[in-house]
Amino acid sequence: EIAISSISYRRRRASVFREPARSNSTQMLVSSRKRVSGVPGVWALTTTSGCQRAWADALPLDEITGNTYILFRDAAAIPSLGDRIRMRRVLSIRLIVALALVVPVLAVGAALVILTSATSHRIAEDLGEQLLDRAATRVQDDMRGYLSDAVRVSDLYFRRIEHEQLPTTNLQTWEQSMLDDLLTTPNVASICFANSVGDATWLLRNKARLEVGRADGSRDQFTQEFVFDETSGAIDLDNPIRTYQYDPRERPWYAAAAATAGAATGRVDTPVWTPIYFWFGETGGEQETGAGYTRAIPDPRTGELRGVLVIDVTLGALSSFLQRLPLAQQGYIFVIDEANHLVAASHGPVSTADGRRMALHDHAHPAAGAVAAVMDRARGQKSEVRRRVCGYTAERSDKPSDF
């Protein structure tokens, strides 16, 4: 028997614990039991695990400091030796103190992790945006460098006309100069001049050869094209490639330049880039579709229009240029016009199989589809839009001189 000077207990009957244990309780094995001296009907049980305070079946029992006894008032409720009783754990003061110290630290740590993650994400986005900005600027600079050859050739021919080194009539005298300049300027696809009476001359690259064209306004726009031998400089006049009627004054490049000159506008010699147009008819392949740097040639005395000079680049040549850029080895470049039609692309075609202009969203590459979706959402917000999607950069400008 164990002598206890004073003891209190709940006046509710404890139960025998033989049902399955709850998730938040512990089963403990009864190792011994003794009757408590001086307290009728109270027993002390020793368990295999020491505990200073416990609950049995959700009923708090009395605490006996310094030993491992659990008290029961009703002898009928006292478990037998070997029975397992369920006891719920009680948080100790040490655990409570530890939690009080650790939980704030963990909360602060979690807040710092979240803050660091958000900051890192924002920094990563900023760095990504700066990277794409630099890449887009680099592509713009490269494109301007490519197109500057057309501008330089146009300036050269304008000065030749201005100094009467090249006439605006008897246009066959242009052919040798055009051959020399086209051979030494690979970025230029065509050199063409047409006067106000409908005469025209041009030299262009087509199907890995040079073709020279002659249009005669005095013969109802009678036009022929011939192969120009770049080695000998000879023209095969006996075997024309094509014979047809052609009025250069009806072409978009002529109309675009004529609209910038003359007494009606008060402006003279204002070169512009034309919209994309087909060289032959309403359709054409990438090597027969392009844009021209066109300018009016005024009479220096009267200011009247003497003719129009246009220097062309093709979509196919532009795309080949983009493919050679370092960025094309790590990303995708798409140049589009104000109608979201492709002008050039580092990957894939820019024209349909039947020779029509291809919209950006019709391109087979998934990068083009991603950019097109952003461009559609941004439509109408600005005249110039720059958007980035999943690492792809899209450039859009409504300025004719910038495509």
Tab-separated table of C-alpha atoms in Angstrom, residues 7-380:
chain	number	residue	atom	x	y	z
A	7	ILE	CA	-5.718	13.266	-2.704
A	8	SER	CA	-8.517	14.600	-4.814
A	9	TYR	CA	-10.315	12.846	-7.628
A	10	ARG	CA	-13.268	13.386	-9.852
A	11	ARG	CA	-16.493	11.819	-8.717
A	12	ARG	CA	-17.084	10.230	-12.045
A	13	ARG	CA	-16.493	6.659	-12.831
A	14	ALA	CA	-13.551	5.850	-15.092
A	15	SER	CA	-13.997	3.163	-17.676
A	16	VAL	CA	-11.968	0.155	-18.718
A	17	PHE	CA	-10.063	0.956	-21.939
A	18	ARG	CA	-10.196	-1.948	-24.286
A	19	GLU	CA	-11.621	-0.143	-27.379
A	20	PRO	CA	-9.272	1.080	-30.171
A	21	ALA	CA	-7.131	4.032	-29.204
A	22	ARG	CA	-7.877	7.480	-30.511
A	23	SER	CA	-5.467	9.316	-32.768
A	24	ASN	CA	-4.501	11.830	-30.098
A	25	SER	CA	-4.028	9.345	-27.222
A	26	THR	CA	-1.546	6.702	-26.147
A	27	GLN	CA	-2.076	3.151	-25.043
A	28	MET	CA	-0.096	2.279	-21.938
A	29	LEU	CA	0.410	-1.123	-20.354
A	30	VAL	CA	-0.593	-1.575	-16.695
A	31	SER	CA	2.384	-3.123	-14.870
A	32	SER	CA	1.089	-3.108	-11.226
A	33	ARG	CA	-1.772	-1.892	-9.112
A	34	LYS	CA	-2.108	-1.151	-5.372
A	35	ARG	CA	-4.880	0.000	-3.097
A	36	VAL	CA	-4.373	3.500	-1.751
A	37	SER	CA	-4.246	3.484	2.031
A	38	GLY	CA	-6.813	5.613	3.813
A	39	VAL	CA	-8.854	6.331	0.707
A	40	PRO	CA	-11.622	3.772	0.277
A	41	GLY	CA	-12.105	2.472	-3.244
A	42	VAL	CA	-9.078	4.234	-4.702
A	43	TRP	CA	-6.380	2.287	-6.454
A	44	ALA	CA	-2.983	3.315	-7.763
A	45	LEU	CA	-1.779	1.759	-11.009
A	46	THR	CA	1.755	1.787	-12.322
A	47	THR	CA	2.159	1.896	-16.113
A	48	THR	CA	5.067	1.074	-18.358
A	49	SER	CA	5.493	4.756	-19.271
A	50	GLY	CA	5.831	7.412	-16.594
A	51	CYS	CA	3.516	10.362	-16.684
A	52	GLN	CA	2.701	12.971	-14.080
A	53	ARG	CA	-0.673	13.878	-15.487
A	54	ALA	CA	-2.998	12.026	-17.792
A	55	TRP	CA	-6.570	11.720	-19.027
A	56	ALA	CA	-8.500	8.536	-19.403
A	57	ASP	CA	-11.282	8.442	-21.999
A	58	ALA	CA	-11.339	12.251	-22.078
A	59	LEU	CA	-11.805	12.375	-18.251
A	60	PRO	CA	-9.007	14.178	-16.368
A	61	LEU	CA	-7.637	12.146	-13.460
A	62	ASP	CA	-5.674	13.290	-10.459
A	63	GLU	CA	-2.027	14.228	-10.547
A	64	ILE	CA	0.453	12.574	-8.216
A	65	THR	CA	3.753	14.407	-8.390
A	66	GLY	CA	6.937	12.411	-8.489
A	67	ASN	CA	5.591	8.976	-9.278
A	68	THR	CA	3.857	7.129	-12.089
A	69	TYR	CA	0.454	6.316	-10.660
A	70	ILE	CA	-2.979	6.792	-12.125
A	71	LEU	CA	-5.882	6.839	-9.682
A	72	PHE	CA	-9.275	5.222	-10.053
A	73	ARG	CA	-12.090	5.543	-7.560
A	74	ASP	CA	-14.200	2.582	-8.579
A	75	ALA	CA	-12.553	-0.770	-8.107
A	76	ALA	CA	-14.715	-2.231	-10.845
A	77	ALA	CA	-13.173	0.188	-13.308
A	78	ILE	CA	-9.591	-0.688	-12.398
A	79	PRO	CA	-7.918	-2.529	-15.301
A	80	SER	CA	-6.345	-5.870	-14.736
A	81	LEU	CA	-2.680	-6.551	-15.032
A	82	GLY	CA	-1.641	-6.636	-18.657
A	83	ASP	CA	-4.545	-4.486	-19.836
A	84	ARG	CA	-3.759	-1.501	-22.009
A	85	ILE	CA	-5.185	1.821	-21.031
A	86	ARG	CA	-5.380	4.871	-23.271
A	87	MET	CA	-3.875	8.083	-21.988
A	88	ARG	CA	-3.785	11.454	-23.694
A	89	ARG	CA	-0.537	13.315	-23.737
A	90	VAL	CA	-0.276	16.575	-21.823
A	91	LEU	CA	1.944	19.393	-23.049
A	92	SER	CA	4.725	19.954	-20.574
A	93	ILE	CA	5.825	23.401	-19.524
A	94	ARG	CA	9.135	22.859	-21.272
A	95	LEU	CA	7.376	22.043	-24.539
A	96	ILE	CA	5.094	25.064	-24.181
A	97	VAL	CA	8.069	27.340	-23.567
A	98	ALA	CA	9.918	25.796	-26.486
A	99	LEU	CA	6.944	26.297	-28.768
A	100	ALA	CA	6.567	29.870	-27.586
A	101	LEU	CA	10.163	30.516	-28.633
A	102	VAL	CA	10.302	28.432	-31.808
A	103	VAL	CA	6.942	29.316	-33.399
A	104	PRO	CA	7.720	33.072	-33.758
A	105	VAL	CA	11.122	32.212	-35.165
A	106	LEU	CA	9.548	29.836	-37.669
A	107	ALA	CA	6.939	32.451	-38.576
A	108	VAL	CA	9.609	35.089	-39.159
A	109	GLY	CA	11.658	32.581	-41.155
A	110	ALA	CA	8.663	31.680	-43.298
A	111	ALA	CA	7.909	35.362	-43.899
A	112	LEU	CA	11.533	35.945	-44.922
A	113	VAL	CA	11.407	32.974	-47.303
A	114	ILE	CA	8.208	34.281	-48.902
A	115	LEU	CA	9.621	37.797	-49.140
A	116	THR	CA	12.891	36.517	-50.588
A	117	SER	CA	11.032	34.364	-53.108
A	118	ALA	CA	8.837	37.271	-54.208
A	119	THR	CA	11.842	39.578	-54.458
A	120	SER	CA	13.822	37.001	-56.421
A	121	HIS	CA	10.888	36.494	-58.785
A	122	ARG	CA	10.587	40.235	-59.330
A	123	ILE	CA	14.324	40.576	-59.889
A	124	ALA	CA	14.240	37.654	-62.337
A	125	GLU	CA	11.379	39.293	-64.242
A	126	ASP	CA	13.240	42.604	-64.373
A	127	LEU	CA	16.411	40.918	-65.592
A	128	GLY	CA	14.442	38.965	-68.186
A	129	GLU	CA	12.754	42.133	-69.410
A	130	GLN	CA	16.095	43.926	-69.667
A	131	LEU	CA	17.553	40.975	-71.558
A	132	LEU	CA	14.692	40.965	-74.045
A	133	ASP	CA	14.882	44.742	-74.423
A	134	ARG	CA	18.557	44.504	-75.277
A	135	ALA	CA	17.913	41.629	-77.670
A	136	ALA	CA	15.094	43.518	-79.400
A	137	THR	CA	17.233	46.646	-79.672
A	138	ARG	CA	20.080	44.592	-81.117
A	139	VAL	CA	17.789	43.067	-83.743
A	140	GLN	CA	16.440	46.520	-84.623
A	141	ASP	CA	19.975	47.829	-85.058
A	142	ASP	CA	20.928	44.833	-87.198
A	143	MET	CA	17.833	45.308	-89.354
A	144	ARG	CA	18.572	49.002	-89.833
A	145	GLY	CA	22.133	48.086	-90.795
A	146	TYR	CA	20.809	45.624	-93.367
A	147	LEU	CA	18.321	48.107	-94.817
A	148	SER	CA	20.894	50.892	-94.841
A	149	ASP	CA	22.446	49.351	-97.961
A	150	ALA	CA	19.256	50.108	-99.867
A	151	VAL	CA	19.287	53.655	-98.520
A	152	ARG	CA	22.934	54.113	-99.513
A	153	VAL	CA	22.350	52.835	-103.078
A	154	SER	CA	19.322	55.105	-103.410
A	155	ASP	CA	21.357	58.119	-102.319
A	156	LEU	CA	24.093	57.153	-104.785
A	157	TYR	CA	21.714	57.000	-107.752
A	158	PHE	CA	19.955	60.186	-106.729
A	159	ARG	CA	23.271	62.044	-106.832
A	160	ARG	CA	24.104	60.492	-110.194
A	161	ILE	CA	20.815	61.718	-111.620
A	162	GLU	CA	21.203	65.104	-109.974
A	163	HIS	CA	24.661	65.525	-111.537
A	164	GLU	CA	23.376	64.192	-114.895
A	165	GLN	CA	25.616	61.156	-114.790
A	166	LEU	CA	22.493	59.079	-115.421
A	167	PRO	CA	19.675	60.338	-117.682
A	168	THR	CA	15.942	60.048	-117.029
A	169	THR	CA	15.433	59.006	-120.673
A	170	ASN	CA	17.290	56.453	-122.793
A	171	LEU	CA	17.313	54.214	-119.741
A	172	GLN	CA	19.392	51.413	-121.256
A	173	THR	CA	22.453	53.432	-120.253
A	174	TRP	CA	21.651	52.525	-116.633
A	175	GLU	CA	22.216	48.806	-117.092
A	176	GLN	CA	25.980	48.609	-116.585
A	177	SER	CA	25.850	50.772	-113.455
A	178	MET	CA	23.026	48.657	-112.027
A	179	LEU	CA	25.011	45.495	-112.692
A	180	ASP	CA	28.093	46.829	-110.890
A	181	ASP	CA	26.113	48.022	-107.871
A	182	LEU	CA	23.952	44.914	-107.532
A	183	LEU	CA	27.006	42.633	-107.641
A	184	THR	CA	28.743	44.621	-104.901
A	185	THR	CA	25.662	45.061	-102.678
A	186	PRO	CA	24.266	41.607	-101.872
A	187	ASN	CA	21.634	42.966	-99.475
A	188	VAL	CA	19.900	44.782	-102.334
A	189	ALA	CA	17.532	42.668	-104.455
A	190	SER	CA	16.568	45.143	-107.173
A	191	ILE	CA	17.353	48.576	-108.615
A	192	CYS	CA	14.620	50.184	-110.679
A	193	PHE	CA	13.871	53.570	-112.237
A	194	ALA	CA	10.744	54.673	-114.128
A	195	ASN	CA	10.161	58.075	-115.693
A	196	SER	CA	6.946	60.050	-115.927
A	197	VAL	CA	6.109	58.826	-119.450
A	198	GLY	CA	6.139	55.160	-118.480
A	199	ASP	CA	9.632	54.101	-119.528
A	200	ALA	CA	11.388	51.894	-117.009
A	201	THR	CA	14.559	49.915	-116.446
A	202	TRP	CA	15.433	47.489	-113.661
A	203	LEU	CA	17.874	44.806	-112.639
A	204	LEU	CA	16.863	42.196	-110.074
A	205	ARG	CA	17.933	38.950	-108.491
A	206	ASN	CA	15.567	36.100	-109.261
A	207	LYS	CA	16.091	32.340	-109.106
A	208	ALA	CA	19.864	32.571	-108.621
A	209	ARG	CA	20.347	34.779	-111.671
A	210	LEU	CA	20.183	38.427	-112.669
A	211	GLU	CA	17.323	39.651	-114.841
A	212	VAL	CA	17.154	42.990	-116.593
A	213	GLY	CA	13.850	44.566	-117.636
A	214	ARG	CA	12.955	47.197	-120.179
A	215	ALA	CA	9.555	48.916	-120.410
A	216	ASP	CA	8.745	51.266	-123.313
A	217	GLY	CA	6.006	53.774	-122.632
A	218	SER	CA	5.902	54.912	-126.249
A	219	ARG	CA	5.014	51.380	-127.416
A	220	ASP	CA	1.936	50.872	-125.265
A	221	GLN	CA	4.044	49.747	-122.291
A	222	PHE	CA	5.739	46.961	-124.236
A	223	THR	CA	8.004	45.170	-121.763
A	224	GLN	CA	10.612	42.435	-121.994
A	225	GLU	CA	12.955	40.811	-119.487
A	226	PHE	CA	16.267	39.145	-120.261
A	227	VAL	CA	19.010	37.216	-118.491
A	228	PHE	CA	21.948	39.425	-117.614
A	229	ASP	CA	25.255	37.503	-117.569
A	230	GLU	CA	27.026	38.874	-114.530
A	231	THR	CA	30.395	37.535	-115.676
A	232	SER	CA	30.496	38.994	-119.156
A	233	GLY	CA	27.974	41.760	-118.689
A	234	ALA	CA	26.134	40.588	-121.789
A	235	ILE	CA	22.359	40.543	-122.163
A	236	ASP	CA	20.740	37.655	-124.033
A	237	LEU	CA	18.444	39.769	-126.215
A	238	ASP	CA	17.599	36.836	-128.489
A	239	ASN	CA	15.889	34.868	-125.744
A	240	PRO	CA	13.613	37.073	-123.616
A	241	ILE	CA	12.394	35.499	-120.371
A	242	ARG	CA	9.046	37.284	-120.424
A	243	THR	CA	7.187	39.632	-122.746
A	244	TYR	CA	4.158	41.557	-121.464
A	245	GLN	CA	2.673	44.998	-120.934
A	246	TYR	CA	3.817	46.835	-117.818
A	247	ASP	CA	3.079	50.366	-116.656
A	248	PRO	CA	5.389	51.202	-113.736
A	249	ARG	CA	3.310	54.271	-112.867
A	250	GLU	CA	0.582	51.932	-111.581
A	251	ARG	CA	2.877	50.100	-109.211
A	252	PRO	CA	2.696	50.822	-105.437
A	253	TRP	CA	6.307	51.976	-105.202
A	254	TYR	CA	5.757	54.636	-107.880
A	255	ALA	CA	2.527	55.897	-106.303
A	256	ALA	CA	4.112	56.047	-102.820
A	257	ALA	CA	6.994	58.224	-104.034
A	258	ALA	CA	4.845	60.413	-106.286
A	259	ALA	CA	2.623	61.237	-103.316
A	260	THR	CA	5.590	62.800	-101.491
A	261	ALA	CA	6.692	65.200	-104.233
A	262	GLY	CA	5.308	67.976	-106.391
A	263	ALA	CA	3.711	71.360	-105.996
A	264	ALA	CA	0.629	69.840	-104.350
A	265	THR	CA	2.551	68.677	-101.297
A	266	GLY	CA	5.267	71.283	-101.261
A	267	ARG	CA	7.808	68.543	-100.598
A	268	VAL	CA	10.583	67.262	-102.831
A	269	ASP	CA	12.701	64.116	-102.470
A	270	THR	CA	11.159	62.529	-99.384
A	271	PRO	CA	12.170	58.844	-99.516
A	272	VAL	CA	9.840	56.318	-97.863
A	273	TRP	CA	9.673	52.570	-97.394
A	274	THR	CA	6.781	51.048	-99.270
A	275	PRO	CA	4.363	48.521	-97.809
A	276	ILE	CA	5.138	44.905	-98.718
A	277	TYR	CA	4.183	44.202	-102.334
A	278	PHE	CA	4.520	41.425	-104.935
A	279	TRP	CA	6.828	41.943	-107.869
A	280	PHE	CA	4.643	40.004	-110.290
A	281	GLY	CA	0.864	40.064	-109.987
A	282	GLU	CA	-1.101	39.502	-106.782
A	283	THR	CA	0.954	36.652	-105.339
A	284	GLY	CA	4.594	35.660	-105.158
A	285	GLY	CA	7.217	33.688	-103.345
A	286	GLU	CA	9.484	35.135	-100.690
A	287	GLN	CA	12.118	35.968	-103.309
A	288	GLU	CA	9.533	37.834	-105.389
A	289	THR	CA	7.898	39.738	-102.538
A	290	GLY	CA	9.490	42.643	-100.761
A	291	ALA	CA	9.563	46.295	-99.799
A	292	GLY	CA	11.225	49.177	-101.575
A	293	TYR	CA	13.001	52.333	-100.515
A	294	THR	CA	11.393	54.674	-103.014
A	295	ARG	CA	11.924	58.347	-103.773
A	296	ALA	CA	10.714	60.886	-106.270
A	297	ILE	CA	13.157	62.422	-108.741
A	298	PRO	CA	12.096	66.038	-109.354
A	299	ASP	CA	13.200	68.409	-112.073
A	300	PRO	CA	15.730	70.694	-110.358
A	301	ARG	CA	14.396	73.735	-112.239
A	302	THR	CA	10.618	73.279	-112.176
A	303	GLY	CA	10.158	70.795	-109.357
A	304	GLU	CA	8.000	68.634	-111.606
A	305	LEU	CA	8.228	64.883	-111.213
A	306	ARG	CA	10.721	63.359	-113.642
A	307	GLY	CA	10.514	59.815	-112.354
A	308	VAL	CA	10.768	57.478	-109.363
A	309	LEU	CA	13.712	55.451	-108.107
A	310	VAL	CA	13.148	52.354	-105.953
A	311	ILE	CA	15.665	50.032	-104.314
A	312	ASP	CA	14.123	46.733	-103.203
A	313	VAL	CA	14.809	44.123	-100.549
A	314	THR	CA	12.951	40.792	-100.497
A	315	LEU	CA	11.290	38.954	-97.645
A	316	GLY	CA	13.361	35.874	-98.349
A	317	ALA	CA	16.622	37.821	-98.107
A	318	LEU	CA	15.482	39.464	-94.862
A	319	SER	CA	14.645	36.070	-93.355
A	320	SER	CA	18.028	34.677	-94.406
A	321	PHE	CA	19.654	37.641	-92.696
A	322	LEU	CA	17.718	37.006	-89.469
A	323	GLN	CA	18.736	33.354	-89.501
A	324	ARG	CA	22.389	34.373	-89.381
A	325	LEU	CA	21.994	36.543	-86.294
A	326	PRO	CA	23.352	35.131	-82.985
A	327	LEU	CA	19.955	35.575	-81.326
A	328	ALA	CA	18.394	33.176	-83.835
A	329	GLN	CA	20.580	30.393	-82.424
A	330	GLN	CA	18.984	30.818	-78.984
A	331	GLY	CA	15.567	32.307	-79.718
A	332	TYR	CA	13.092	33.286	-82.403
A	333	ILE	CA	12.771	36.549	-84.319
A	334	PHE	CA	9.636	37.681	-86.147
A	335	VAL	CA	9.288	40.951	-88.038
A	336	ILE	CA	5.691	41.940	-88.760
A	337	ASP	CA	3.913	44.864	-90.362
A	338	GLU	CA	0.995	46.932	-89.062
A	339	ALA	CA	-1.463	44.231	-90.174
A	340	ASN	CA	0.395	41.513	-88.192
A	341	HIS	CA	1.577	39.916	-91.440
A	342	LEU	CA	5.055	38.454	-91.448
A	343	VAL	CA	7.810	40.457	-93.096
A	344	ALA	CA	10.661	38.184	-92.044
A	345	ALA	CA	11.280	35.299	-89.645
A	346	SER	CA	14.331	33.523	-88.305
A	347	HIS	CA	12.470	30.205	-88.432
A	348	GLY	CA	10.001	28.972	-91.025
A	349	PRO	CA	8.354	30.616	-94.046
A	350	VAL	CA	6.699	34.032	-94.228
A	351	SER	CA	4.462	33.277	-97.223
A	352	THR	CA	1.805	30.620	-97.719
A	353	ALA	CA	2.254	27.719	-100.118
A	354	ASP	CA	0.140	29.518	-102.735
A	355	GLY	CA	2.271	32.680	-102.548
A	356	ARG	CA	0.154	34.864	-100.269
A	357	ARG	CA	1.178	36.884	-97.246
A	358	MET	CA	1.132	34.877	-94.014
A	359	ALA	CA	-0.359	36.223	-90.804
A	360	LEU	CA	1.682	35.739	-87.641
A	361	HIS	CA	-0.940	33.484	-86.042
A	362	ASP	CA	-0.894	31.215	-89.144
A	363	HIS	CA	2.774	30.424	-88.739
A	364	ALA	CA	3.417	26.806	-87.804
A	365	HIS	CA	5.976	27.524	-85.094
A	366	PRO	CA	4.554	27.663	-81.526
A	367	ALA	CA	6.649	30.738	-80.764
A	368	ALA	CA	4.777	32.649	-83.471
A	369	GLY	CA	1.443	31.554	-82.016
A	370	ALA	CA	2.456	32.727	-78.553
A	371	VAL	CA	3.528	36.134	-79.838
A	372	ALA	CA	0.404	36.458	-81.997
A	373	ALA	CA	-1.826	35.900	-78.969
A	374	VAL	CA	-0.138	38.774	-77.127
A	375	MET	CA	-0.293	41.037	-80.163
A	376	ASP	CA	-4.027	40.375	-80.505
A	377	ARG	CA	-4.612	41.292	-76.860
A	378	ALA	CA	-2.526	44.451	-77.234
A	379	ARG	CA	-4.210	45.601	-80.429
A	380	GLY	CA	-5.585	49.108	-80.179
